Amino acid sequence: QVQVSESGGGSVQAGGSLTLSCAASRSIHCIGWFRQTPGKEREWVAALYRSGSPLYNPSVKDRFTLSWDDAKNALHLSMNSLKPEDTAVYYCAADVNWRCLLARADTYNNWGQGTQVTVSS
């Protein structure tokens, strides 16, 4: 298993930027970000396989950039042109299991505690 912990959430005005980071305790096979607002299901944001390119939810593509630092086992999500609808608790998820699927929350076995992102209009 792998432990992950998030950092970097906060409050920003619409059009602003934030960077979220996720530190993993060991090397991973897949890792990514999901987000959730009250009363809604957890939504996939972006994810990657350790040896692959990032994939993005269409709602964030061209605004968010995901990167993996293999030397530090750290994931970074650079969020630009933020919108009020991006407001949510953002969770980092990771797995060492080769069967994990990037956009499927139910295939990740390791989750962080979440970090709040609030975008005001």
mmCIF file of C-alpha atoms in Angstrom:
data_model
loop_
_atom_site.group_PDB
_atom_site.id
_atom_site.type_symbol
_atom_site.label_atom_id
_atom_site.label_comp_id
_atom_site.label_asym_id
_atom_site.label_seq_id
_atom_site.Cartn_x
_atom_site.Cartn_y
_atom_site.Cartn_z
ATOM 1 C CA GLN A 1 0.000 0.000 0.000
ATOM 2 C CA VAL A 2 0.940 3.640 -0.278
ATOM 3 C CA GLN A 3 0.168 6.632 1.908
ATOM 4 C CA VAL A 4 -0.624 9.974 0.308
ATOM 5 C CA SER A 5 -1.058 13.421 1.767
ATOM 6 C CA GLU A 6 -2.280 16.580 0.079
ATOM 7 C CA SER A 7 -1.254 20.191 0.486
ATOM 8 C CA GLY A 8 -1.826 23.488 -1.240
ATOM 9 C CA GLY A 9 -5.553 24.128 -1.029
ATOM 10 C CA GLY A 10 -6.978 27.519 -0.249
ATOM 11 C CA SER A 11 -9.227 30.333 -1.388
ATOM 12 C CA VAL A 12 -8.856 32.318 -4.575
ATOM 13 C CA GLN A 13 -10.937 34.580 -6.767
ATOM 14 C CA ALA A 14 -12.256 33.432 -10.108
ATOM 15 C CA GLY A 15 -9.538 33.554 -12.738
ATOM 16 C CA GLY A 16 -6.833 32.895 -10.170
ATOM 17 C CA SER A 17 -4.433 30.013 -9.732
ATOM 18 C CA LEU A 18 -3.556 27.406 -7.129
ATOM 19 C CA THR A 19 -1.197 24.455 -7.053
ATOM 20 C CA LEU A 20 -2.029 21.283 -5.170
ATOM 21 C CA SER A 21 0.633 18.783 -4.196
ATOM 22 C CA CYS A 22 0.394 15.163 -3.163
ATOM 23 C CA ALA A 23 3.257 13.358 -1.463
ATOM 24 C CA ALA A 24 3.329 9.585 -1.835
ATOM 25 C CA SER A 25 5.195 7.341 0.610
ATOM 26 C CA ARG A 26 6.551 5.128 -2.167
ATOM 27 C CA SER A 27 6.533 4.641 -5.885
ATOM 28 C CA ILE A 28 3.114 4.177 -7.450
ATOM 29 C CA HIS A 29 1.497 2.714 -10.526
ATOM 30 C CA CYS A 30 -1.336 5.229 -10.827
ATOM 31 C CA ILE A 31 -2.061 8.487 -9.058
ATOM 32 C CA GLY A 32 -4.484 11.317 -9.525
ATOM 33 C CA TRP A 33 -6.905 13.873 -8.194
ATOM 34 C CA PHE A 34 -10.604 13.621 -7.536
ATOM 35 C CA ARG A 35 -12.923 16.263 -6.123
ATOM 36 C CA GLN A 36 -16.189 16.283 -4.275
ATOM 37 C CA THR A 37 -18.834 18.794 -3.272
ATOM 38 C CA PRO A 38 -21.572 18.154 -0.713
ATOM 39 C CA GLY A 39 -24.341 15.944 -2.014
ATOM 40 C CA LYS A 40 -22.456 14.941 -5.157
ATOM 41 C CA GLU A 41 -20.407 11.938 -6.131
ATOM 42 C CA ARG A 42 -16.660 12.147 -6.205
ATOM 43 C CA GLU A 43 -15.534 13.431 -9.612
ATOM 44 C CA TRP A 44 -12.337 12.525 -11.390
ATOM 45 C CA VAL A 45 -10.152 15.544 -12.200
ATOM 46 C CA ALA A 46 -6.870 14.270 -13.621
ATOM 47 C CA ALA A 47 -4.586 11.285 -13.238
ATOM 48 C CA LEU A 48 -1.629 9.492 -14.696
ATOM 49 C CA TYR A 49 0.183 6.200 -14.768
ATOM 50 C CA ARG A 50 3.743 6.537 -13.482
ATOM 51 C CA SER A 51 5.101 5.764 -16.957
ATOM 52 C CA GLY A 52 2.438 7.614 -18.926
ATOM 53 C CA SER A 53 1.014 10.987 -19.836
ATOM 54 C CA PRO A 54 -1.629 12.768 -17.789
ATOM 55 C CA LEU A 55 -5.284 12.445 -18.635
ATOM 56 C CA TYR A 56 -7.780 15.157 -17.800
ATOM 57 C CA ASN A 57 -11.460 15.500 -17.244
ATOM 58 C CA PRO A 58 -12.728 17.666 -20.149
ATOM 59 C CA SER A 59 -14.023 20.203 -17.618
ATOM 60 C CA VAL A 60 -10.452 21.041 -16.548
ATOM 61 C CA LYS A 61 -8.450 20.309 -19.677
ATOM 62 C CA ASP A 62 -6.466 23.329 -20.882
ATOM 63 C CA ARG A 63 -6.744 24.918 -17.429
ATOM 64 C CA PHE A 64 -5.130 22.314 -15.157
ATOM 65 C CA THR A 65 -1.708 20.721 -15.551
ATOM 66 C CA LEU A 66 -0.702 17.509 -13.826
ATOM 67 C CA SER A 67 2.907 16.514 -13.275
ATOM 68 C CA TRP A 68 4.731 13.720 -11.467
ATOM 69 C CA ASP A 69 8.134 14.079 -9.835
ATOM 70 C CA ASP A 70 9.512 10.552 -9.875
ATOM 71 C CA ALA A 71 12.534 11.402 -7.749
ATOM 72 C CA LYS A 72 10.360 12.757 -4.950
ATOM 73 C CA ASN A 73 7.244 10.597 -5.437
ATOM 74 C CA ALA A 74 5.238 13.796 -5.622
ATOM 75 C CA LEU A 75 2.274 14.799 -7.739
ATOM 76 C CA HIS A 76 1.466 18.392 -8.568
ATOM 77 C CA LEU A 77 -1.733 19.863 -9.980
ATOM 78 C CA SER A 78 -1.371 23.375 -11.302
ATOM 79 C CA MET A 79 -4.799 24.953 -11.577
ATOM 80 C CA ASN A 80 -5.237 28.103 -13.641
ATOM 81 C CA SER A 81 -8.262 30.153 -14.726
ATOM 82 C CA LEU A 82 -10.156 28.801 -11.761
ATOM 83 C CA LYS A 83 -13.947 28.994 -11.791
ATOM 84 C CA PRO A 84 -16.452 28.950 -8.921
ATOM 85 C CA GLU A 85 -17.541 25.505 -10.095
ATOM 86 C CA ASP A 86 -14.050 24.224 -9.296
ATOM 87 C CA THR A 87 -14.857 24.715 -5.617
ATOM 88 C CA ALA A 88 -14.626 21.350 -3.890
ATOM 89 C CA VAL A 89 -12.592 19.185 -1.580
ATOM 90 C CA TYR A 90 -9.772 17.756 -3.661
ATOM 91 C CA TYR A 91 -8.509 14.277 -2.880
ATOM 92 C CA CYS A 92 -5.316 12.607 -3.966
ATOM 93 C CA ALA A 93 -5.619 8.907 -4.729
ATOM 94 C CA ALA A 94 -2.926 6.412 -5.586
ATOM 95 C CA ASP A 95 -2.328 2.735 -6.013
ATOM 96 C CA VAL A 96 0.465 0.301 -6.659
ATOM 97 C CA ASN A 97 -1.966 -2.174 -8.186
ATOM 98 C CA TRP A 98 -1.581 -2.699 -11.925
ATOM 99 C CA ARG A 99 -5.348 -2.982 -12.247
ATOM 100 C CA CYS A 100 -6.113 0.633 -11.264
ATOM 101 C CA LEU A 101 -7.941 2.664 -13.864
ATOM 102 C CA LEU A 102 -7.214 6.390 -14.020
ATOM 103 C CA ALA A 103 -10.754 7.792 -13.975
ATOM 104 C CA ARG A 104 -12.304 5.135 -11.742
ATOM 105 C CA ALA A 105 -12.323 6.106 -8.078
ATOM 106 C CA ASP A 106 -13.305 2.582 -7.063
ATOM 107 C CA THR A 107 -10.039 1.172 -8.422
ATOM 108 C CA TYR A 108 -7.842 3.241 -6.083
ATOM 109 C CA ASN A 109 -7.122 1.807 -2.641
ATOM 110 C CA ASN A 110 -5.247 4.704 -1.083
ATOM 111 C CA TRP A 111 -6.686 8.150 -0.443
ATOM 112 C CA GLY A 112 -5.588 11.324 1.259
ATOM 113 C CA GLN A 113 -7.652 13.350 3.718
ATOM 114 C CA GLY A 114 -8.534 15.999 1.154
ATOM 115 C CA THR A 115 -7.806 19.692 0.817
ATOM 116 C CA GLN A 116 -10.388 22.426 0.313
ATOM 117 C CA VAL A 117 -10.313 24.633 -2.759
ATOM 118 C CA THR A 118 -12.694 27.586 -2.759
ATOM 119 C CA VAL A 119 -13.113 29.839 -5.777
ATOM 120 C CA SER A 120 -15.180 32.975 -5.289
ATOM 121 C CA SER A 121 -16.870 34.922 -8.049
#
